[in-house]
Amino acid sequence: DQQVKQNSPSLSVQEGRISILNCDYTNSMFDYFLWYKKYPAEGPTFLISISSIKDKNEDGRFTVFLNKSAKHLSLHIVPSQPGDSAVYFCAGHKETGANNLFFGTGTRLTVIP
Amino acid sequence: NAGVTQTPKFQVLKTGQSMTLQCAQDMNHNSMYWYRQDPGMGLRLIYYSASEGTTDKGEVPNGYNVSRLNKREFSLRLESAAPSQTSVYFCASTPRPGNSNQPQHFGDGTRLSIL
């Protein structure tokens, strides 16, 4: 059962415009959500996180929004740059135990110069 | 600072062969993880080690074994490889679980093909 879902496998955006990547989850026990970025032939790298008690977290060009009532979060990238082209994974974190990250299937973002 | 190092980067096996994937981290992290990534499936946890001396099953442990050799090293073994185990395998580590300010750090992966 997929506890974290990313329903858009791919997204294309023009350079300079906003990229919005979406993520839905089913497990109300997640206490944090994380976004990872992955380039080809590399491992995922941590990008930004948000606590379940907050509705927004911002870090430079990256902002994550959380809507708990809808069990939905989104990652906004403004302005988008060609170097942002990568696969983005959303993950939910559960505090209990060490088995604590549940990943979505990823969204491939392509930023067109 | 190497972070998380996985070896080998690529491997081709025949069905029934055995193999051990190696992972080492130099960040003095307590917890280590093995994931597999398949198209359309995201990253799925195979096994994890919360601390040195402990290992536990994740979501998809069948066909695999692990060893937490010491604090630095966490290996994944396929005793009798099957084509369904063709995947990209990622090792990750974190200082300790339960803290999003210290997220998991990933290696660059091992691409494994089983013929």
PDB file of C-alpha atoms in Angstrom:
ATOM      1  CA  ASP A   1       0.000   0.000   0.000  1.00  0.00           C
ATOM      2  CA  GLN A   2       1.568   3.258  -1.184  1.00  0.00           C
ATOM      3  CA  GLN A   3       1.438   5.650   1.755  1.00  0.00           C
ATOM      4  CA  VAL A   4       2.950   8.509  -0.209  1.00  0.00           C
ATOM      5  CA  LYS A   5       1.839   9.215  -3.757  1.00  0.00           C
ATOM      6  CA  GLN A   6       3.183  11.456  -6.475  1.00  0.00           C
ATOM      7  CA  ASN A   7       0.632  11.261  -9.241  1.00  0.00           C
ATOM      8  CA  SER A   8       2.540  13.259 -11.842  1.00  0.00           C
ATOM      9  CA  PRO A   9       5.438  11.218 -13.259  1.00  0.00           C
ATOM     10  CA  SER A  10       6.810  14.220 -15.128  1.00  0.00           C
ATOM     11  CA  LEU A  11       6.619  18.003 -15.363  1.00  0.00           C
ATOM     12  CA  SER A  12       8.113  20.465 -17.842  1.00  0.00           C
ATOM     13  CA  VAL A  13       8.543  24.148 -17.027  1.00  0.00           C
ATOM     14  CA  GLN A  14      10.171  27.083 -18.761  1.00  0.00           C
ATOM     15  CA  GLU A  15      13.265  28.569 -17.134  1.00  0.00           C
ATOM     16  CA  GLY A  16      12.347  31.426 -14.807  1.00  0.00           C
ATOM     17  CA  ARG A  17       8.810  30.208 -14.213  1.00  0.00           C
ATOM     18  CA  ILE A  18       7.437  28.447 -11.139  1.00  0.00           C
ATOM     19  CA  SER A  19       7.619  24.665 -10.770  1.00  0.00           C
ATOM     20  CA  ILE A  20       5.002  23.041  -8.538  1.00  0.00           C
ATOM     21  CA  LEU A  21       5.453  19.419  -7.576  1.00  0.00           C
ATOM     22  CA  ASN A  22       2.652  17.682  -5.715  1.00  0.00           C
ATOM     23  CA  CYS A  23       2.489  14.880  -3.202  1.00  0.00           C
ATOM     24  CA  ASP A  24      -0.389  13.169  -1.380  1.00  0.00           C
ATOM     25  CA  TYR A  25      -0.214  10.897   1.631  1.00  0.00           C
ATOM     26  CA  THR A  26      -2.536   8.563   3.496  1.00  0.00           C
ATOM     27  CA  ASN A  27      -0.806   8.018   6.847  1.00  0.00           C
ATOM     28  CA  SER A  28      -1.796  10.548   9.518  1.00  0.00           C
ATOM     29  CA  MET A  29       1.122   9.408  11.684  1.00  0.00           C
ATOM     30  CA  PHE A  30       3.768  11.157   9.582  1.00  0.00           C
ATOM     31  CA  ASP A  31       5.419  13.839  11.693  1.00  0.00           C
ATOM     32  CA  TYR A  32       7.693  15.264   9.009  1.00  0.00           C
ATOM     33  CA  PHE A  33       7.754  15.353   5.256  1.00  0.00           C
ATOM     34  CA  LEU A  34      10.906  15.592   3.184  1.00  0.00           C
ATOM     35  CA  TRP A  35      11.769  16.299  -0.415  1.00  0.00           C
ATOM     36  CA  TYR A  36      14.765  14.688  -2.046  1.00  0.00           C
ATOM     37  CA  LYS A  37      16.286  15.540  -5.409  1.00  0.00           C
ATOM     38  CA  LYS A  38      17.966  12.948  -7.593  1.00  0.00           C
ATOM     39  CA  TYR A  39      20.190  13.389 -10.616  1.00  0.00           C
ATOM     40  CA  PRO A  40      20.900  10.458 -12.970  1.00  0.00           C
ATOM     41  CA  ALA A  41      23.554   8.028 -11.707  1.00  0.00           C
ATOM     42  CA  GLU A  42      23.596   9.719  -8.298  1.00  0.00           C
ATOM     43  CA  GLY A  43      21.869   9.045  -5.010  1.00  0.00           C
ATOM     44  CA  PRO A  44      18.995  11.177  -3.723  1.00  0.00           C
ATOM     45  CA  THR A  45      20.041  14.302  -1.862  1.00  0.00           C
ATOM     46  CA  PHE A  46      17.980  16.016   0.805  1.00  0.00           C
ATOM     47  CA  LEU A  47      16.373  19.255  -0.317  1.00  0.00           C
ATOM     48  CA  ILE A  48      13.897  20.563   2.245  1.00  0.00           C
ATOM     49  CA  SER A  49      11.565  19.306   4.965  1.00  0.00           C
ATOM     50  CA  ILE A  50       8.481  20.446   6.829  1.00  0.00           C
ATOM     51  CA  SER A  51       7.087  19.503  10.203  1.00  0.00           C
ATOM     52  CA  SER A  52       3.504  18.283  10.335  1.00  0.00           C
ATOM     53  CA  ILE A  53       2.708  21.120  12.733  1.00  0.00           C
ATOM     54  CA  LYS A  54       3.628  23.763  10.168  1.00  0.00           C
ATOM     55  CA  ASP A  55       2.031  24.735   6.896  1.00  0.00           C
ATOM     56  CA  LYS A  56       4.992  26.323   5.149  1.00  0.00           C
ATOM     57  CA  ASN A  57       8.764  26.108   5.088  1.00  0.00           C
ATOM     58  CA  GLU A  58      10.991  28.180   2.840  1.00  0.00           C
ATOM     59  CA  ASP A  59      14.637  27.823   1.879  1.00  0.00           C
ATOM     60  CA  GLY A  60      15.823  30.147  -0.851  1.00  0.00           C
ATOM     61  CA  ARG A  61      14.064  29.296  -4.092  1.00  0.00           C
ATOM     62  CA  PHE A  62      12.361  26.285  -2.542  1.00  0.00           C
ATOM     63  CA  THR A  63       9.145  26.400  -0.524  1.00  0.00           C
ATOM     64  CA  VAL A  64       7.131  23.465   0.741  1.00  0.00           C
ATOM     65  CA  PHE A  65       3.465  23.843   1.652  1.00  0.00           C
ATOM     66  CA  LEU A  66       1.528  21.373   3.763  1.00  0.00           C
ATOM     67  CA  ASN A  67      -2.268  21.023   3.862  1.00  0.00           C
ATOM     68  CA  LYS A  68      -2.953  18.493   6.600  1.00  0.00           C
ATOM     69  CA  SER A  69      -6.701  18.437   6.148  1.00  0.00           C
ATOM     70  CA  ALA A  70      -6.229  17.436   2.511  1.00  0.00           C
ATOM     71  CA  LYS A  71      -3.200  15.235   3.269  1.00  0.00           C
ATOM     72  CA  HIS A  72      -1.375  17.089   0.540  1.00  0.00           C
ATOM     73  CA  LEU A  73       1.942  18.833   0.205  1.00  0.00           C
ATOM     74  CA  SER A  74       3.628  20.669  -2.606  1.00  0.00           C
ATOM     75  CA  LEU A  75       7.105  21.880  -3.462  1.00  0.00           C
ATOM     76  CA  HIS A  76       7.412  25.235  -5.211  1.00  0.00           C
ATOM     77  CA  ILE A  77      10.592  26.218  -7.024  1.00  0.00           C
ATOM     78  CA  VAL A  78      10.821  29.886  -7.996  1.00  0.00           C
ATOM     79  CA  PRO A  79      12.428  30.781 -10.299  1.00  0.00           C
ATOM     80  CA  SER A  80      13.107  27.445 -11.961  1.00  0.00           C
ATOM     81  CA  GLN A  81      16.591  26.915 -13.379  1.00  0.00           C
ATOM     82  CA  PRO A  82      17.912  24.294 -15.837  1.00  0.00           C
ATOM     83  CA  GLY A  83      20.025  22.827 -13.025  1.00  0.00           C
ATOM     84  CA  ASP A  84      16.794  21.989 -11.202  1.00  0.00           C
ATOM     85  CA  SER A  85      16.048  19.320 -13.816  1.00  0.00           C
ATOM     86  CA  ALA A  86      16.009  16.098 -11.807  1.00  0.00           C
ATOM     87  CA  VAL A  87      13.682  13.548 -10.236  1.00  0.00           C
ATOM     88  CA  TYR A  88      12.057  14.785  -7.024  1.00  0.00           C
ATOM     89  CA  PHE A  89      10.929  12.361  -4.354  1.00  0.00           C
ATOM     90  CA  CYS A  90       8.507  13.189  -1.586  1.00  0.00           C
ATOM     91  CA  ALA A  91       8.860  11.170   1.637  1.00  0.00           C
ATOM     92  CA  GLY A  92       6.864  10.875   4.833  1.00  0.00           C
ATOM     93  CA  HIS A  93       8.653  10.349   8.130  1.00  0.00           C
ATOM     94  CA  LYS A  94       7.264   8.330  11.031  1.00  0.00           C
ATOM     95  CA  GLU A  95       8.812   8.775  14.441  1.00  0.00           C
ATOM     96  CA  THR A  96       8.349   5.191  15.644  1.00  0.00           C
ATOM     97  CA  GLY A  97      11.199   2.822  14.939  1.00  0.00           C
ATOM     98  CA  ALA A  98      14.070   3.144  12.535  1.00  0.00           C
ATOM     99  CA  ASN A  99      11.933   2.164   9.544  1.00  0.00           C
ATOM    100  CA  ASN A 100      10.866   5.726   9.248  1.00  0.00           C
ATOM    101  CA  LEU A 101      10.899   7.039   5.657  1.00  0.00           C
ATOM    102  CA  PHE A 102       8.234   6.224   3.101  1.00  0.00           C
ATOM    103  CA  PHE A 103       8.892   7.479  -0.412  1.00  0.00           C
ATOM    104  CA  GLY A 104       6.662   8.456  -3.276  1.00  0.00           C
ATOM    105  CA  THR A 105       7.350   7.284  -6.808  1.00  0.00           C
ATOM    106  CA  GLY A 106       8.995  10.521  -7.891  1.00  0.00           C
ATOM    107  CA  THR A 107       8.324  13.322 -10.393  1.00  0.00           C
ATOM    108  CA  ARG A 108      10.790  14.067 -13.174  1.00  0.00           C
ATOM    109  CA  LEU A 109      11.146  17.839 -13.572  1.00  0.00           C
ATOM    110  CA  THR A 110      12.544  19.252 -16.793  1.00  0.00           C
ATOM    111  CA  VAL A 111      13.336  22.955 -16.867  1.00  0.00           C
ATOM    112  CA  ILE A 112      13.527  24.172 -20.441  1.00  0.00           C
ATOM    113  CA  PRO A 113      16.083  26.938 -21.101  1.00  0.00           C
TER     114      PRO A 113
ATOM    115  CA  ASN B   1      34.431  13.818   2.788  1.00  0.00           C
ATOM    116  CA  ALA B   2      33.232  10.688   0.975  1.00  0.00           C
ATOM    117  CA  GLY B   3      29.884  10.344   2.818  1.00  0.00           C
ATOM    118  CA  VAL B   4      28.244   7.045   1.832  1.00  0.00           C
ATOM    119  CA  THR B   5      30.257   4.809  -0.505  1.00  0.00           C
ATOM    120  CA  GLN B   6      28.749   1.863  -2.332  1.00  0.00           C
ATOM    121  CA  THR B   7      30.601  -0.836  -4.232  1.00  0.00           C
ATOM    122  CA  PRO B   8      30.344  -2.000  -6.919  1.00  0.00           C
ATOM    123  CA  LYS B   9      28.609   0.625  -9.056  1.00  0.00           C
ATOM    124  CA  PHE B  10      27.479  -1.915 -11.642  1.00  0.00           C
ATOM    125  CA  GLN B  11      27.126  -5.692 -11.667  1.00  0.00           C
ATOM    126  CA  VAL B  12      25.614  -8.333 -13.922  1.00  0.00           C
ATOM    127  CA  LEU B  13      24.758 -11.696 -12.439  1.00  0.00           C
ATOM    128  CA  LYS B  14      23.272 -14.920 -13.695  1.00  0.00           C
ATOM    129  CA  THR B  15      20.185 -16.339 -12.026  1.00  0.00           C
ATOM    130  CA  GLY B  16      21.195 -18.335  -8.967  1.00  0.00           C
ATOM    131  CA  GLN B  17      24.502 -16.591  -8.372  1.00  0.00           C
ATOM    132  CA  SER B  18      25.234 -14.929  -5.069  1.00  0.00           C
ATOM    133  CA  MET B  19      26.591 -11.470  -4.434  1.00  0.00           C
ATOM    134  CA  THR B  20      27.274  -9.016  -1.630  1.00  0.00           C
ATOM    135  CA  LEU B  21      26.762  -5.294  -2.060  1.00  0.00           C
ATOM    136  CA  GLN B  22      29.009  -3.219   0.135  1.00  0.00           C
ATOM    137  CA  CYS B  23      28.228   0.070   1.861  1.00  0.00           C
ATOM    138  CA  ALA B  24      30.402   2.197   4.104  1.00  0.00           C
ATOM    139  CA  GLN B  25      29.854   5.623   5.663  1.00  0.00           C
ATOM    140  CA  ASP B  26      32.430   7.887   7.220  1.00  0.00           C
ATOM    141  CA  MET B  27      30.046  10.254   9.039  1.00  0.00           C
ATOM    142  CA  ASN B  28      29.887   8.274  12.303  1.00  0.00           C
ATOM    143  CA  HIS B  29      26.189   7.648  11.733  1.00  0.00           C
ATOM    144  CA  ASN B  30      24.330   5.146  13.888  1.00  0.00           C
ATOM    145  CA  SER B  31      21.581   4.069  11.488  1.00  0.00           C
ATOM    146  CA  MET B  32      21.994   2.565   8.034  1.00  0.00           C
ATOM    147  CA  TYR B  33      19.515   1.469   5.380  1.00  0.00           C
ATOM    148  CA  TRP B  34      19.255  -0.490   2.146  1.00  0.00           C
ATOM    149  CA  TYR B  35      16.674   0.533  -0.474  1.00  0.00           C
ATOM    150  CA  ARG B  36      15.855  -0.626  -3.950  1.00  0.00           C
ATOM    151  CA  GLN B  37      14.523   1.648  -6.657  1.00  0.00           C
ATOM    152  CA  ASP B  38      12.394   0.268  -9.452  1.00  0.00           C
ATOM    153  CA  PRO B  39      10.563   2.146 -12.225  1.00  0.00           C
ATOM    154  CA  GLY B  40       7.205   3.423 -11.005  1.00  0.00           C
ATOM    155  CA  MET B  41       7.848   2.152  -7.467  1.00  0.00           C
ATOM    156  CA  GLY B  42       9.971   4.830  -5.831  1.00  0.00           C
ATOM    157  CA  LEU B  43      12.428   3.748  -3.142  1.00  0.00           C
ATOM    158  CA  ARG B  44      11.446   0.757  -1.048  1.00  0.00           C
ATOM    159  CA  LEU B  45      13.205  -0.230   2.158  1.00  0.00           C
ATOM    160  CA  ILE B  46      14.769  -3.694   2.153  1.00  0.00           C
ATOM    161  CA  TYR B  47      16.531  -3.825   5.534  1.00  0.00           C
ATOM    162  CA  TYR B  48      17.788  -1.347   8.059  1.00  0.00           C
ATOM    163  CA  SER B  49      20.106  -1.207  11.038  1.00  0.00           C
ATOM    164  CA  ALA B  50      19.078   1.250  13.715  1.00  0.00           C
ATOM    165  CA  SER B  51      22.437   0.897  15.440  1.00  0.00           C
ATOM    166  CA  GLU B  52      25.522  -1.284  15.393  1.00  0.00           C
ATOM    167  CA  GLY B  53      24.586  -4.855  16.230  1.00  0.00           C
ATOM    168  CA  THR B  54      20.930  -4.617  15.202  1.00  0.00           C
ATOM    169  CA  THR B  55      19.158  -5.277  11.906  1.00  0.00           C
ATOM    170  CA  ASP B  56      15.485  -5.355  10.981  1.00  0.00           C
ATOM    171  CA  LYS B  57      13.355  -6.098   7.948  1.00  0.00           C
ATOM    172  CA  GLY B  58      11.866  -3.347   5.869  1.00  0.00           C
ATOM    173  CA  GLU B  59       9.109  -3.457   3.300  1.00  0.00           C
ATOM    174  CA  VAL B  60      10.682  -5.895   0.809  1.00  0.00           C
ATOM    175  CA  PRO B  61      13.201  -8.173   2.631  1.00  0.00           C
ATOM    176  CA  ASN B  62      12.556 -11.476   0.843  1.00  0.00           C
ATOM    177  CA  GLY B  63      15.604 -12.840  -0.972  1.00  0.00           C
ATOM    178  CA  TYR B  64      18.072 -10.646   0.923  1.00  0.00           C
ATOM    179  CA  ASN B  65      20.240 -10.798   4.012  1.00  0.00           C
ATOM    180  CA  VAL B  66      22.233  -8.052   5.696  1.00  0.00           C
ATOM    181  CA  SER B  67      25.198  -7.704   8.005  1.00  0.00           C
ATOM    182  CA  ARG B  68      26.086  -4.693  10.097  1.00  0.00           C
ATOM    183  CA  LEU B  69      29.782  -5.451  10.215  1.00  0.00           C
ATOM    184  CA  ASN B  70      30.647  -2.458  12.387  1.00  0.00           C
ATOM    185  CA  LYS B  71      29.426   1.083  12.781  1.00  0.00           C
ATOM    186  CA  ARG B  72      30.752   2.082   9.350  1.00  0.00           C
ATOM    187  CA  GLU B  73      29.720  -0.854   7.198  1.00  0.00           C
ATOM    188  CA  PHE B  74      26.390  -2.404   6.244  1.00  0.00           C
ATOM    189  CA  SER B  75      26.333  -5.077   3.554  1.00  0.00           C
ATOM    190  CA  LEU B  76      23.458  -6.545   1.548  1.00  0.00           C
ATOM    191  CA  ARG B  77      23.655 -10.136   0.303  1.00  0.00           C
ATOM    192  CA  LEU B  78      21.706 -11.881  -2.411  1.00  0.00           C
ATOM    193  CA  GLU B  79      22.107 -15.607  -1.770  1.00  0.00           C
ATOM    194  CA  SER B  80      20.489 -16.819  -4.997  1.00  0.00           C
ATOM    195  CA  ALA B  81      19.844 -13.954  -7.397  1.00  0.00           C
ATOM    196  CA  ALA B  82      16.577 -13.841  -9.326  1.00  0.00           C
ATOM    197  CA  PRO B  83      15.603 -11.643 -12.298  1.00  0.00           C
ATOM    198  CA  SER B  84      13.055  -9.883 -10.052  1.00  0.00           C
ATOM    199  CA  GLN B  85      15.995  -8.512  -8.073  1.00  0.00           C
ATOM    200  CA  THR B  86      17.207  -6.503 -11.046  1.00  0.00           C
ATOM    201  CA  SER B  87      17.151  -2.987  -9.643  1.00  0.00           C
ATOM    202  CA  VAL B  88      19.178  -0.029  -8.470  1.00  0.00           C
ATOM    203  CA  TYR B  89      20.201  -0.439  -4.842  1.00  0.00           C
ATOM    204  CA  PHE B  90      20.843   2.520  -2.562  1.00  0.00           C
ATOM    205  CA  CYS B  91      22.463   2.565   0.835  1.00  0.00           C
ATOM    206  CA  ALA B  92      21.711   5.406   3.222  1.00  0.00           C
ATOM    207  CA  SER B  93      22.699   6.505   6.702  1.00  0.00           C
ATOM    208  CA  THR B  94      21.562   8.952   9.340  1.00  0.00           C
ATOM    209  CA  PRO B  95      22.993   9.962  12.725  1.00  0.00           C
ATOM    210  CA  ARG B  96      19.925   8.520  14.333  1.00  0.00           C
ATOM    211  CA  PRO B  97      16.365   8.031  13.164  1.00  0.00           C
ATOM    212  CA  GLY B  98      13.565  10.264  14.257  1.00  0.00           C
ATOM    213  CA  ASN B  99      15.068  13.654  13.481  1.00  0.00           C
ATOM    214  CA  SER B 100      14.207  15.389  10.245  1.00  0.00           C
ATOM    215  CA  ASN B 101      16.990  17.911  10.794  1.00  0.00           C
ATOM    216  CA  GLN B 102      19.361  15.040  10.170  1.00  0.00           C
ATOM    217  CA  PRO B 103      17.880  13.396   7.091  1.00  0.00           C
ATOM    218  CA  GLN B 104      19.189  10.251   5.485  1.00  0.00           C
ATOM    219  CA  HIS B 105      22.311  10.572   3.318  1.00  0.00           C
ATOM    220  CA  PHE B 106      22.437   8.316   0.270  1.00  0.00           C
ATOM    221  CA  GLY B 107      25.196   6.660  -1.693  1.00  0.00           C
ATOM    222  CA  ASP B 108      25.273   6.819  -5.480  1.00  0.00           C
ATOM    223  CA  GLY B 109      23.758   3.377  -5.913  1.00  0.00           C
ATOM    224  CA  THR B 110      24.609  -0.042  -7.319  1.00  0.00           C
ATOM    225  CA  ARG B 111      22.948  -0.939 -10.612  1.00  0.00           C
ATOM    226  CA  LEU B 112      22.363  -4.698 -10.561  1.00  0.00           C
ATOM    227  CA  SER B 113      21.123  -6.786 -13.492  1.00  0.00           C
ATOM    228  CA  ILE B 114      20.153 -10.428 -13.109  1.00  0.00           C
ATOM    229  CA  LEU B 115      20.022 -12.428 -16.339  1.00  0.00           C
TER     230      LEU B 115
END
